[in-house]
Coordinates of C-alpha atoms in Angstrom, one line a residue:
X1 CA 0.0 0.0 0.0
X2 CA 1.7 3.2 -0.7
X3 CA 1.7 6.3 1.2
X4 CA 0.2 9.7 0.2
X5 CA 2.8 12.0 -1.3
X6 CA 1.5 15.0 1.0
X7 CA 2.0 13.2 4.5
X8 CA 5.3 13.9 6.5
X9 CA 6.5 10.5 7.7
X10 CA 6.4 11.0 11.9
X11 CA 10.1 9.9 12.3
X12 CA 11.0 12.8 9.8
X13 CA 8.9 15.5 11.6
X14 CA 9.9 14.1 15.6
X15 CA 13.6 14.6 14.1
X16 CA 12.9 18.2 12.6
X17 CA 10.9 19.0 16.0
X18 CA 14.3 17.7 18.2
X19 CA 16.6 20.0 15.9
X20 CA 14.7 22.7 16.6
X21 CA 14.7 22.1 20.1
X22 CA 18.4 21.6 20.6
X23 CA 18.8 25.0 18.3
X24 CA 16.7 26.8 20.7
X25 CA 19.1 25.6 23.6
X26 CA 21.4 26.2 22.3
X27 CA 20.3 29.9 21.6
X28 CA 19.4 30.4 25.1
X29 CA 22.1 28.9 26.0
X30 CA 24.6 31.3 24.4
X31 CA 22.2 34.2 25.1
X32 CA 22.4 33.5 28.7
X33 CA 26.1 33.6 28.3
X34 CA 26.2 36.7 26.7
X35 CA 24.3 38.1 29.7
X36 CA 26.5 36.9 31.9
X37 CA 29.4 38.7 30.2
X38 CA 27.6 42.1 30.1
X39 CA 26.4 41.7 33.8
X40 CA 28.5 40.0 36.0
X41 CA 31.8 40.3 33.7
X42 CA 31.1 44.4 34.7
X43 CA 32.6 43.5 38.1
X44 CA 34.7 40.4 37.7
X45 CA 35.3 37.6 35.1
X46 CA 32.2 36.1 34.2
X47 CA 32.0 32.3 36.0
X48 CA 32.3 28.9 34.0
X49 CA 28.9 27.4 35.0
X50 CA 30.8 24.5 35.0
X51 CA 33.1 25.3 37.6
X52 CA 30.7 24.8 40.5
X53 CA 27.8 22.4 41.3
X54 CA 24.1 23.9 40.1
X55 CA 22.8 23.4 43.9
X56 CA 25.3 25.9 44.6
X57 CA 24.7 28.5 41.9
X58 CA 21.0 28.1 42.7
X59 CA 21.1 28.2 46.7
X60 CA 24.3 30.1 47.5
X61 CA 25.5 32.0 44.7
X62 CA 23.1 33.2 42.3
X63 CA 21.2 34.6 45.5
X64 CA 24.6 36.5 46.3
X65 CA 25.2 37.7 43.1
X66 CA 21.6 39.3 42.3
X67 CA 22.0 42.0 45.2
X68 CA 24.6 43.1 43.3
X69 CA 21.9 43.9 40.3
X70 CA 19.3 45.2 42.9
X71 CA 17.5 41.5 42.1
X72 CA 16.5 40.0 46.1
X73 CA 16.5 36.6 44.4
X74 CA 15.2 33.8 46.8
X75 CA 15.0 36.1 49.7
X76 CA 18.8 36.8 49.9
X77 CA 18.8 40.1 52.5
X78 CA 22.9 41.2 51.8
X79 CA 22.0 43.5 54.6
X80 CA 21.3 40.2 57.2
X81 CA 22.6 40.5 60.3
X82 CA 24.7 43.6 60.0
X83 CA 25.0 46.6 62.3
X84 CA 23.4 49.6 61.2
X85 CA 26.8 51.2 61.1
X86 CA 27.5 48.8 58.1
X87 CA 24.1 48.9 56.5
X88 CA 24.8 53.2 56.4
X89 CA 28.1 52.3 54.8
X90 CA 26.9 50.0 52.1
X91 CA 23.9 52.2 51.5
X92 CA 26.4 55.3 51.1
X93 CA 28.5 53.2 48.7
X94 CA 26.1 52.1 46.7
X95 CA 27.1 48.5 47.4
X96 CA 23.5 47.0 46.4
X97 CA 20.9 49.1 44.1
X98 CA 17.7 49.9 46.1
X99 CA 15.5 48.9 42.8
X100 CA 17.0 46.2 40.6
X101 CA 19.0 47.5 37.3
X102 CA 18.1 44.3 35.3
X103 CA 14.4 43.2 34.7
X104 CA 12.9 39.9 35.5
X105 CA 13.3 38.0 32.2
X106 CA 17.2 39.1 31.7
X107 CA 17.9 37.7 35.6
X108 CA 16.2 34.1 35.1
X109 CA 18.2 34.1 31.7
X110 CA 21.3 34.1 33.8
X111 CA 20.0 32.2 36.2
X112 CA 19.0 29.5 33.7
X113 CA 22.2 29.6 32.5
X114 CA 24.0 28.7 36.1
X115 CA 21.8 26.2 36.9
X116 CA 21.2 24.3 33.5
X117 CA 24.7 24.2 32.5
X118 CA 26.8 23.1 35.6
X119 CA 27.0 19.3 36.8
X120 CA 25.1 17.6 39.8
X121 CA 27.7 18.2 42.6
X122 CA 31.7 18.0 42.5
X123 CA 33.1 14.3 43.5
X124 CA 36.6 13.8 44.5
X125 CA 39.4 13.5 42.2
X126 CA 40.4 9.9 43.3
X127 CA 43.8 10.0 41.5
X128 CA 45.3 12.2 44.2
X129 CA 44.9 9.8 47.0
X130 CA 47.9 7.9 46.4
X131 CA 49.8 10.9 44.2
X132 CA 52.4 11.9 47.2
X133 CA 55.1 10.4 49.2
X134 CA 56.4 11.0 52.9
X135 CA 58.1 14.5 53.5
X136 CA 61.7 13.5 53.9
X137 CA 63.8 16.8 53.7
X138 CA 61.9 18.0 56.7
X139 CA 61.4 17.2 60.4
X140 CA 58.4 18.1 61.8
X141 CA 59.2 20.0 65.8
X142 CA 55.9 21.1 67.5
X143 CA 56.7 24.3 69.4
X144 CA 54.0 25.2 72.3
X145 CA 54.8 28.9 72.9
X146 CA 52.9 28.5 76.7
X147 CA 50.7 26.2 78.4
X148 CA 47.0 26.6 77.3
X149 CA 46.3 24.5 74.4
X150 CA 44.3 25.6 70.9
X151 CA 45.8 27.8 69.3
X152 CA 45.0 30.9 66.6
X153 CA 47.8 31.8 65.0
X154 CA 47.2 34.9 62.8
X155 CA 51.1 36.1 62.3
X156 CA 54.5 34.1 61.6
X157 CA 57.3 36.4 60.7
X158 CA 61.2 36.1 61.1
X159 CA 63.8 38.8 61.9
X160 CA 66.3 37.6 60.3
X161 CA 68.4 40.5 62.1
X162 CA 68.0 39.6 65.6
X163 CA 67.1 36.0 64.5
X164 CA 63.8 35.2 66.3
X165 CA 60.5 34.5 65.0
X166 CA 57.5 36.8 65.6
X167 CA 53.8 34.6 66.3
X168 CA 50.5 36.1 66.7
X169 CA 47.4 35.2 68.2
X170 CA 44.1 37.4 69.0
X171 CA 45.7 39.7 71.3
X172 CA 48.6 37.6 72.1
X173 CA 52.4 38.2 71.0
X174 CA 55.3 35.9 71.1
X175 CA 59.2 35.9 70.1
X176 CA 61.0 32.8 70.0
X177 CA 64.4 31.8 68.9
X178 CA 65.5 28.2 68.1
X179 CA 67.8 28.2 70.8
X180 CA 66.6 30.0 73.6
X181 CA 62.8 29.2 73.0
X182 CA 60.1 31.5 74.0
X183 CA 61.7 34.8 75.2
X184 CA 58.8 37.0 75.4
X185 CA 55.3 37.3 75.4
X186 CA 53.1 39.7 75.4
X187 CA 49.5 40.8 76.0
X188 CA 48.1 43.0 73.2
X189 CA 45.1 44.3 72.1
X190 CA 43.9 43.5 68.7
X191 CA 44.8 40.8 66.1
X192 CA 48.2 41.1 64.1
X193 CA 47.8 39.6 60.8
X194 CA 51.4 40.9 59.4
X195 CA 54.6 41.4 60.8
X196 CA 57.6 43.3 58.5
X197 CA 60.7 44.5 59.9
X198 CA 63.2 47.3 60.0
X199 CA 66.7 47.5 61.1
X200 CA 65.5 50.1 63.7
X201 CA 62.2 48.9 64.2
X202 CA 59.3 46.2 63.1
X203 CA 55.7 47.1 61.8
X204 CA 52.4 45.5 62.4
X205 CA 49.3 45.1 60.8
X206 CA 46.4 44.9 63.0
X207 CA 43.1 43.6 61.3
X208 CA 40.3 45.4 63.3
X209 CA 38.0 42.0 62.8
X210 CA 39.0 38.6 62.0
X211 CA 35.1 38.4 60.5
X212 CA 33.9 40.3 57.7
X213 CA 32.9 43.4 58.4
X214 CA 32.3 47.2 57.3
X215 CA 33.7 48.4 60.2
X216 CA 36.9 50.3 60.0
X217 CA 38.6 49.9 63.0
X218 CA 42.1 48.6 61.6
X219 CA 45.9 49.6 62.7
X220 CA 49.2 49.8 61.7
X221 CA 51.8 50.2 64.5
X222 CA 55.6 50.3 64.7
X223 CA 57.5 49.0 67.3
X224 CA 60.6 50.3 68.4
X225 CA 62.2 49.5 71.5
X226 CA 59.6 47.7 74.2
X227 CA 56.8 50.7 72.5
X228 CA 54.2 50.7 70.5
X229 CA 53.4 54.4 68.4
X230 CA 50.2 54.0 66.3
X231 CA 51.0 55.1 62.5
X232 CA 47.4 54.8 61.4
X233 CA 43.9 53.6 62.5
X234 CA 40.5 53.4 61.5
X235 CA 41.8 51.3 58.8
X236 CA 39.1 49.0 57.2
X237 CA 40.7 45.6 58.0
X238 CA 44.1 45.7 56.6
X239 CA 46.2 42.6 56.0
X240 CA 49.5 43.7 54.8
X241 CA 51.6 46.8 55.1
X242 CA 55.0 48.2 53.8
X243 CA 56.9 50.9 54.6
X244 CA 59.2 51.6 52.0
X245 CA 60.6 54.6 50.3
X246 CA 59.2 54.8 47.2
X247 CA 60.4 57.8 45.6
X248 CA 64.0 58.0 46.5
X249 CA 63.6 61.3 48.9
X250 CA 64.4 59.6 52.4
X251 CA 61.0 59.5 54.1
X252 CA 59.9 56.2 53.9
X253 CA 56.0 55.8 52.8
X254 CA 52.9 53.3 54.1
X255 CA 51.4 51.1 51.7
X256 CA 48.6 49.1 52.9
X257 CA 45.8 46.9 52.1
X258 CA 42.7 47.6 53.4
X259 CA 41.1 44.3 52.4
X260 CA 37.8 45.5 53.8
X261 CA 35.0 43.2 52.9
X262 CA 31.8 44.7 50.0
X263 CA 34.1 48.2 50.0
X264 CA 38.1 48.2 51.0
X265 CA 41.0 50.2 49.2
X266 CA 45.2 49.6 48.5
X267 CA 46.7 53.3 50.0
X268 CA 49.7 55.2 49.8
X269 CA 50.2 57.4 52.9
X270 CA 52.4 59.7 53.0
X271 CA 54.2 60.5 56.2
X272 CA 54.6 64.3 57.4
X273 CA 56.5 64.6 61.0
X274 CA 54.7 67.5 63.1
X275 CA 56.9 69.7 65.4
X276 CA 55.2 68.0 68.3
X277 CA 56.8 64.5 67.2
X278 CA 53.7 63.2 65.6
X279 CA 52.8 62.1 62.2
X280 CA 50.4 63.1 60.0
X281 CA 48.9 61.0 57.0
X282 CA 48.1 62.1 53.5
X283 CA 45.8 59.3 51.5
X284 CA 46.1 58.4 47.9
X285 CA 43.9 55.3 46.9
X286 CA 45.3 53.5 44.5
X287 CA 42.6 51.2 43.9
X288 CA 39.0 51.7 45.9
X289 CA 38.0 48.2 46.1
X290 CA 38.0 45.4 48.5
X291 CA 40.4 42.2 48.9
X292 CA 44.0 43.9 48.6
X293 CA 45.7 41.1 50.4
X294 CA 49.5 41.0 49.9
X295 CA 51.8 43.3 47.9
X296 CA 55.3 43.9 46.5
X297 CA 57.2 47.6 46.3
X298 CA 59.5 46.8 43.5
X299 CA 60.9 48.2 40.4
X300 CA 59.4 45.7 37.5
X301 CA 60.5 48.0 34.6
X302 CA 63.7 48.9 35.0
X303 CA 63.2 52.5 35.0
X304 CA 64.6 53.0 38.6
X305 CA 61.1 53.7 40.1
X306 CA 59.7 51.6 42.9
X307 CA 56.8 49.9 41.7
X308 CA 53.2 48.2 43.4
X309 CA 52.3 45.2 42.9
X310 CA 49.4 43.9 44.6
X311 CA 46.8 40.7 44.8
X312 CA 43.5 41.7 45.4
X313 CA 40.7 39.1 46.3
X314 CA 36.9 39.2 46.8
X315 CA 35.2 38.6 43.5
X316 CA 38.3 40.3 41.4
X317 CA 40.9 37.9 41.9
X318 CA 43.5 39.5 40.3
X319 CA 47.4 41.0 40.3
X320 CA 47.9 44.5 39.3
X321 CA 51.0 46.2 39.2
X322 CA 51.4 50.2 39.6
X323 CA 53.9 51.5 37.9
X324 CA 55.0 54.5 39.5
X325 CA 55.3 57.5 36.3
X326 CA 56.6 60.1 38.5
X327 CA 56.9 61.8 41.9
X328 CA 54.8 59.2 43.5
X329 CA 51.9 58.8 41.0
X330 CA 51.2 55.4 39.3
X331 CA 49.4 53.7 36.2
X332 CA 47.4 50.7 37.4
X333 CA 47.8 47.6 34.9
X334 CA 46.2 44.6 36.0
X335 CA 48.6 42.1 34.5
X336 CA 46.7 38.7 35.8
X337 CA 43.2 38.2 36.7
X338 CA 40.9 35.1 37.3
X339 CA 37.1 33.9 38.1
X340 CA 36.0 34.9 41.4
X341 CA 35.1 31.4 42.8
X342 CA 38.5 30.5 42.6
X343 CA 39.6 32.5 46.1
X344 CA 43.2 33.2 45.4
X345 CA 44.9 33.9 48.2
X346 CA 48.6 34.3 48.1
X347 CA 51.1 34.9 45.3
X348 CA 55.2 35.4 45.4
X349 CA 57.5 37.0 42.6
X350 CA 60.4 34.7 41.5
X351 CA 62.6 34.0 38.5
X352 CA 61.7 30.5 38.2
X353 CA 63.5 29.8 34.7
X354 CA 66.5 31.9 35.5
X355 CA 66.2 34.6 32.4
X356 CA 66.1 38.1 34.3
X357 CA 62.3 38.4 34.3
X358 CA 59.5 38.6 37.2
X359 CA 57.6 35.6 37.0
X360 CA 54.2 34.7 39.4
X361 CA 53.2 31.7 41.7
X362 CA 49.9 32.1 42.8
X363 CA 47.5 29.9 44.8
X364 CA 43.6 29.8 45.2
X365 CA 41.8 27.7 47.5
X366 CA 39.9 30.5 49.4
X367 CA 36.5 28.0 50.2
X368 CA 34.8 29.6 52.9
X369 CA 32.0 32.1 51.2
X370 CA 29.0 31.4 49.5
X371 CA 30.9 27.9 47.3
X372 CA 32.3 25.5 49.4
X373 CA 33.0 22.3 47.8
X374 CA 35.8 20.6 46.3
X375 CA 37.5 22.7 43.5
X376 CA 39.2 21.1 41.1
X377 CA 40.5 24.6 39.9
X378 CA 42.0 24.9 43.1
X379 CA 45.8 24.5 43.4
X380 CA 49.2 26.5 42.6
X381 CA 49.9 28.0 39.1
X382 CA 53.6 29.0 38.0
X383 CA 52.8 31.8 35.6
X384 CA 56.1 32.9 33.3
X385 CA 56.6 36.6 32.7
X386 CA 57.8 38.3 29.4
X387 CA 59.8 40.9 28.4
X388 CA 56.7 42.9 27.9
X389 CA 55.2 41.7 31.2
X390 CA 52.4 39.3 30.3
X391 CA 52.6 36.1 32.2
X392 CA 51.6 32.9 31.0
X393 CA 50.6 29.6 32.8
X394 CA 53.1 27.1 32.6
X395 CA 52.3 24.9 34.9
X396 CA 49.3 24.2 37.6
X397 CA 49.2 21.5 40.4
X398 CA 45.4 21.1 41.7
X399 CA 45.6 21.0 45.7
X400 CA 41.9 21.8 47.4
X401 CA 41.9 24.6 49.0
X402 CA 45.5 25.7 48.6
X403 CA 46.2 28.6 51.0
X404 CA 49.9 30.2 51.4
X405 CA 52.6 29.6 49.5
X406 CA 56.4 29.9 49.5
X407 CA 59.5 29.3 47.0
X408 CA 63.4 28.8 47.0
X409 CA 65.7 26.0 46.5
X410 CA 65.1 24.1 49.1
X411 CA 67.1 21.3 48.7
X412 CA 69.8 23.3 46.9
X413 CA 69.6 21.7 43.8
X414 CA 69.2 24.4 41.7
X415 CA 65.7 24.8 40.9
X416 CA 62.9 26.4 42.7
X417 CA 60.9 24.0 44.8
X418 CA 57.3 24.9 46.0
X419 CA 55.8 25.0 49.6
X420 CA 51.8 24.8 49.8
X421 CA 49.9 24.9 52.9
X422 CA 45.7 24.7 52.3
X423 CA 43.5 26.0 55.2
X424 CA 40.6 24.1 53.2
X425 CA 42.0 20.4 52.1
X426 CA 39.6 17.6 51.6
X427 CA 39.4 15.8 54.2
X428 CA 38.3 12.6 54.3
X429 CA 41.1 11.2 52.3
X430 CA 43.4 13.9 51.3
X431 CA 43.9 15.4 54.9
X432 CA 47.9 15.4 54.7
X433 CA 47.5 17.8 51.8
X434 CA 47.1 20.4 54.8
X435 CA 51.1 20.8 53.5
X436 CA 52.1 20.0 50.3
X437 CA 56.1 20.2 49.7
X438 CA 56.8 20.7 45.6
X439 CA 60.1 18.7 45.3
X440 CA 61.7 20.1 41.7
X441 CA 62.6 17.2 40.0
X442 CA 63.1 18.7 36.4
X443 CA 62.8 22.9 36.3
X444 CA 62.1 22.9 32.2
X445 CA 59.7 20.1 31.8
X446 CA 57.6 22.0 35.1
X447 CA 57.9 18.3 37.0
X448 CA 57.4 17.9 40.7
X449 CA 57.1 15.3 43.0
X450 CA 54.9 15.9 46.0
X451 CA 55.7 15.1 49.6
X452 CA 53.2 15.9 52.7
X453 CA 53.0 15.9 56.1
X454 CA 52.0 13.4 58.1
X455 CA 51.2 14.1 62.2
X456 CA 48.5 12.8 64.0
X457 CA 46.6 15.5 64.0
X458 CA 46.8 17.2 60.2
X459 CA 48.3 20.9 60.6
X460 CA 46.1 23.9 60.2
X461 CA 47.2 27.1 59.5
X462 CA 46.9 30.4 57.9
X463 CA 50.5 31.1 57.8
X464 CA 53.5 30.1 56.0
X465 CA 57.0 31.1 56.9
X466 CA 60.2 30.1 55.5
X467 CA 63.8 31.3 57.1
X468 CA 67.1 29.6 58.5
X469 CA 65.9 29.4 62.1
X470 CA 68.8 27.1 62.8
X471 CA 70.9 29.3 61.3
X472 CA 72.8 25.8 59.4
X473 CA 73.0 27.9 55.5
X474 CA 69.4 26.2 54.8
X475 CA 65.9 27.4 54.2
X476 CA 64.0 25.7 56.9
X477 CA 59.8 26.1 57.1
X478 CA 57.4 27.2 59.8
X479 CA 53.0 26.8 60.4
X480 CA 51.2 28.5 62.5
X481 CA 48.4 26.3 64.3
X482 CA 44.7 28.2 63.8
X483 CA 42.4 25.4 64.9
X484 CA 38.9 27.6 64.1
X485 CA 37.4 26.3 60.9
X486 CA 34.6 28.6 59.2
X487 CA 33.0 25.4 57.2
X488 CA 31.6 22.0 58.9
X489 CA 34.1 19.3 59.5
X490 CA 34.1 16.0 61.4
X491 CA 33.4 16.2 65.1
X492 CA 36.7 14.5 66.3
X493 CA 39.0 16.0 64.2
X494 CA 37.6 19.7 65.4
X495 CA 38.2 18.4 68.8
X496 CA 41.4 17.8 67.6
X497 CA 42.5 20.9 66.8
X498 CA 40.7 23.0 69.7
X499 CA 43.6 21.1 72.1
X500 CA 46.7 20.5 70.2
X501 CA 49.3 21.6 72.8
X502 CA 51.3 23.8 70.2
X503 CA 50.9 26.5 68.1
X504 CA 53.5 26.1 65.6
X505 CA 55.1 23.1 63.1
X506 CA 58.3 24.1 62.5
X507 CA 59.8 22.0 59.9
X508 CA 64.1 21.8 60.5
X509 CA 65.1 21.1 56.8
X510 CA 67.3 18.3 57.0
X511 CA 69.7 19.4 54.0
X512 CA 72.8 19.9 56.7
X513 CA 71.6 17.9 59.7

């Protein structure tokens, strides 16, 4: 029997029907994308959907990231909980529109986007459970630095002058040297987060509020002698300062980032003495924008001018440097930038292939804010610099939640090896990768073997210091214990950390025993 020339055979038009169905996603698909770039990519790069799981986007982050367009998406209140003294500041910095600035359709086209275009959840990268070996250029020494135990350790710096190393705790101060021990220790109000030093005196960074908060009630002291003199306050949470003179006339000046938390700043102050023995400050911003976390004065150009170069984190995530043009004035350039759920957090300047040029290390693993789950994207990258001063990733090692970082030639061998500690591991399986040691075993082909460290209870810290504490002509390492963990983790291993009876793991490099 044949079949009516007019009739569509139902195979033919089911097939035409599922064409233009996967056309149409894939139109709204790359619309949504193209929203996403004009929206959020007006504040930050625009996220890979595919860099998170979609209960995320849709609970956490999409909720998050609509205040930002005046859209109260799911009955996210960014004004929850805070004090009216922050609310007044948001509200005066125009943080969060009043009225949204996108209409409804254009937000659930982004939202769609998130959510239909990112995987279920985020497993566990299985191959790195059996990927290191033991730690066997170091030996791990607890040092208690007093009796109580827990420990909080916000600051780890070494004077390599008077050779004793500077700890911090919430309004605690300690010196200790390798041989004598603890030599002082002192009650102080406030938390140091950064500790720098002079030949004539040492400068400290104190943060205000470990939390997040709007509240500027930062300092930045020097201390000479058994005296503290306050150099500035009413900073908004500053993490790292420099004094350095950066334009050759013999007053030094401050640099510091205010990391702040919705609104923050990297300043210059300059430093005018008064008759009455005081200083007074002068303010340039440099950038007006929170997460300025650590920075460099250097001269990257080789024009004999002290440059800035600073990390900033909290949804920018990127490196600029300010090139200083003249008489303390300065180009920003940002030179490296990434997506904002990848929390970068620390970043050194080395010349890791030996050819005269800056190059970048920088780790993310930041995993305490509105994302927290395993990150593959997470880890240390070794970016190369060019004469021209782009940098280029040559080499990434994934490591959840990747924290601090430091780099030398550890084992004198001629190459840079890499020191990682993460505040945010996995840890169920991966809970040695709290310290990850990067042996160099071939510089040009980027090659590493990995060591960690293996105690019975898995270090914790927010600080990584390397110097000769030994004083034996090698580069030995030091953690600082901080037990409190802002995300859930197993009951016993918590209890754990609350009573370890030490506060730092320094690790004696075994090079010259």
């Amino acid at each position: 029997m044949s079949r009516p020339a007019n009739v569509i055979p139902v195979f033919v038009l089911l097939s035409f029907l599922t064409v233009i169905q996967v056309s149409f996603r894939q139109l709204d698909k790359h619309e949504g994308a193209q929203l996403a770039r004009q929206y959020c990519g007006s504040c930050h790069l625009p996220p890979n959907p595919k860099s998170l799981p979609s209960p995320i986007w849709q609970l956490n982050v999409l909720p998050a990231m609509g205040s930002y367009v005046g859209i109260r998406y799911m009955g996210y209140d960014p004004y929850y909980k805070l004090k009216p003294e922050e609310v007044i500041r948001l509200k005066e910095a125009h943080i969060f529109p009043e009225k949204p600035v996108i209409d409804d359709e254009t937000w659930q086209k982004i939202v769609a986007y998130y959510v239909e275009n990112s995987p279920a959840k985020s497993p566990l990268d299985s191959t790195r459970r059996y990927r290191s070996k033991p730690l066997s250029l170091f030996r791990a020494q607890p040092v208690a630095l007093g009796k109580p135990t827990g420990s909080l350790v916000t600051a780890v710096a070494f004077d390599s002058l008077r050779q004793e190393l500077w700890v911090a705790e919430p309004d605690k101060l300690y010196r200790w040297n390798y041989t004598k021990g603890l030599t002082h220790n002192y009650d102080l109000p406030g938390t140091i987060v950064d500790v720098s030093f002079r030949p004539d005196n040492r400068l400290f960074t104190e943060i205000g509020t470990l939390l997040p908060s709007e509240i500027a009630k930062g300092s930045v002291f020097s201390f000479t002698g058994d005296s503290l003199k306050a150099i500035l306050t009413n900073s908004h949470r500053p993490v790292c300062s420099l004094l350095v003179d950066l334009n050759n006339d013999g007053t030094d000046e401050l640099i510091t980032a205010n990391y702040g938390h919705r609104t923050g700043s990297l300043s210059l102050y300059t430093i005018h003495n008064q008759s009455d023995n005081s200083d007074e400050l002068s303010e340039t911003v440099l950038l007006k924008q929170p997460g300025a976390i650590k920075l460099y004065a250097r001269d990257m150009n080789n024009d004999g001018r002290k440059d800035i170069i600073a990390l900033f984190a909290q949804n920018d995530e990127a490196i600029y440097i300010f090139y200083q043009t003249g008489n303390l004035q300065f180009r920003a350039e940002k030179v490296l930038q990434f997506e904002p759920q990848y929390g970068t957090s620390d970043f050194v300047l080395l010349d890791y292939n030996n050819d005269g040029i800056n190059d970048i290390a920088v780790v993310h693993g930041d995993n305490a804010d509105y994302s927290y789950c395993l990150k593959p994207f997470h880890g240390l990258r070794l970016l190369l610099g060019t004469k021209d001063h782009h940098y280029k990733e040559a080499f990434f090692y994934p490591l959840y939640g990747a924290t601090r970082l430091q780099a030398d030639d550890f084992d004198q061998d001629g190459d840079i090896d890499f020191a990682v500690s993460a505040f945010f591991p996995e840890l169920t399986y991966l809970a040695t990768e709290s310290f990850v040691f990067l042996e160099n075993t071939n510089a040009s082909r980027f090659r590493f073997t990995a060591r960690t460290l293996n105690m019975a209870t898995p270090v914790k810290s927010l600080t990584l210091e390397k110097a000769d504490i030994d004083h034996d002509g090698d580069q030995d390492l030091i953690l600082g214990q901080f037990g409190y963990s802002p995300v859930a983790v197993p009951p016993a291993l918590q209890q754990q950390w609350d009573t370890v009876p030490y506060k730092l793991v320094v690790l004696i490099n075994q090079l010259r025993p």
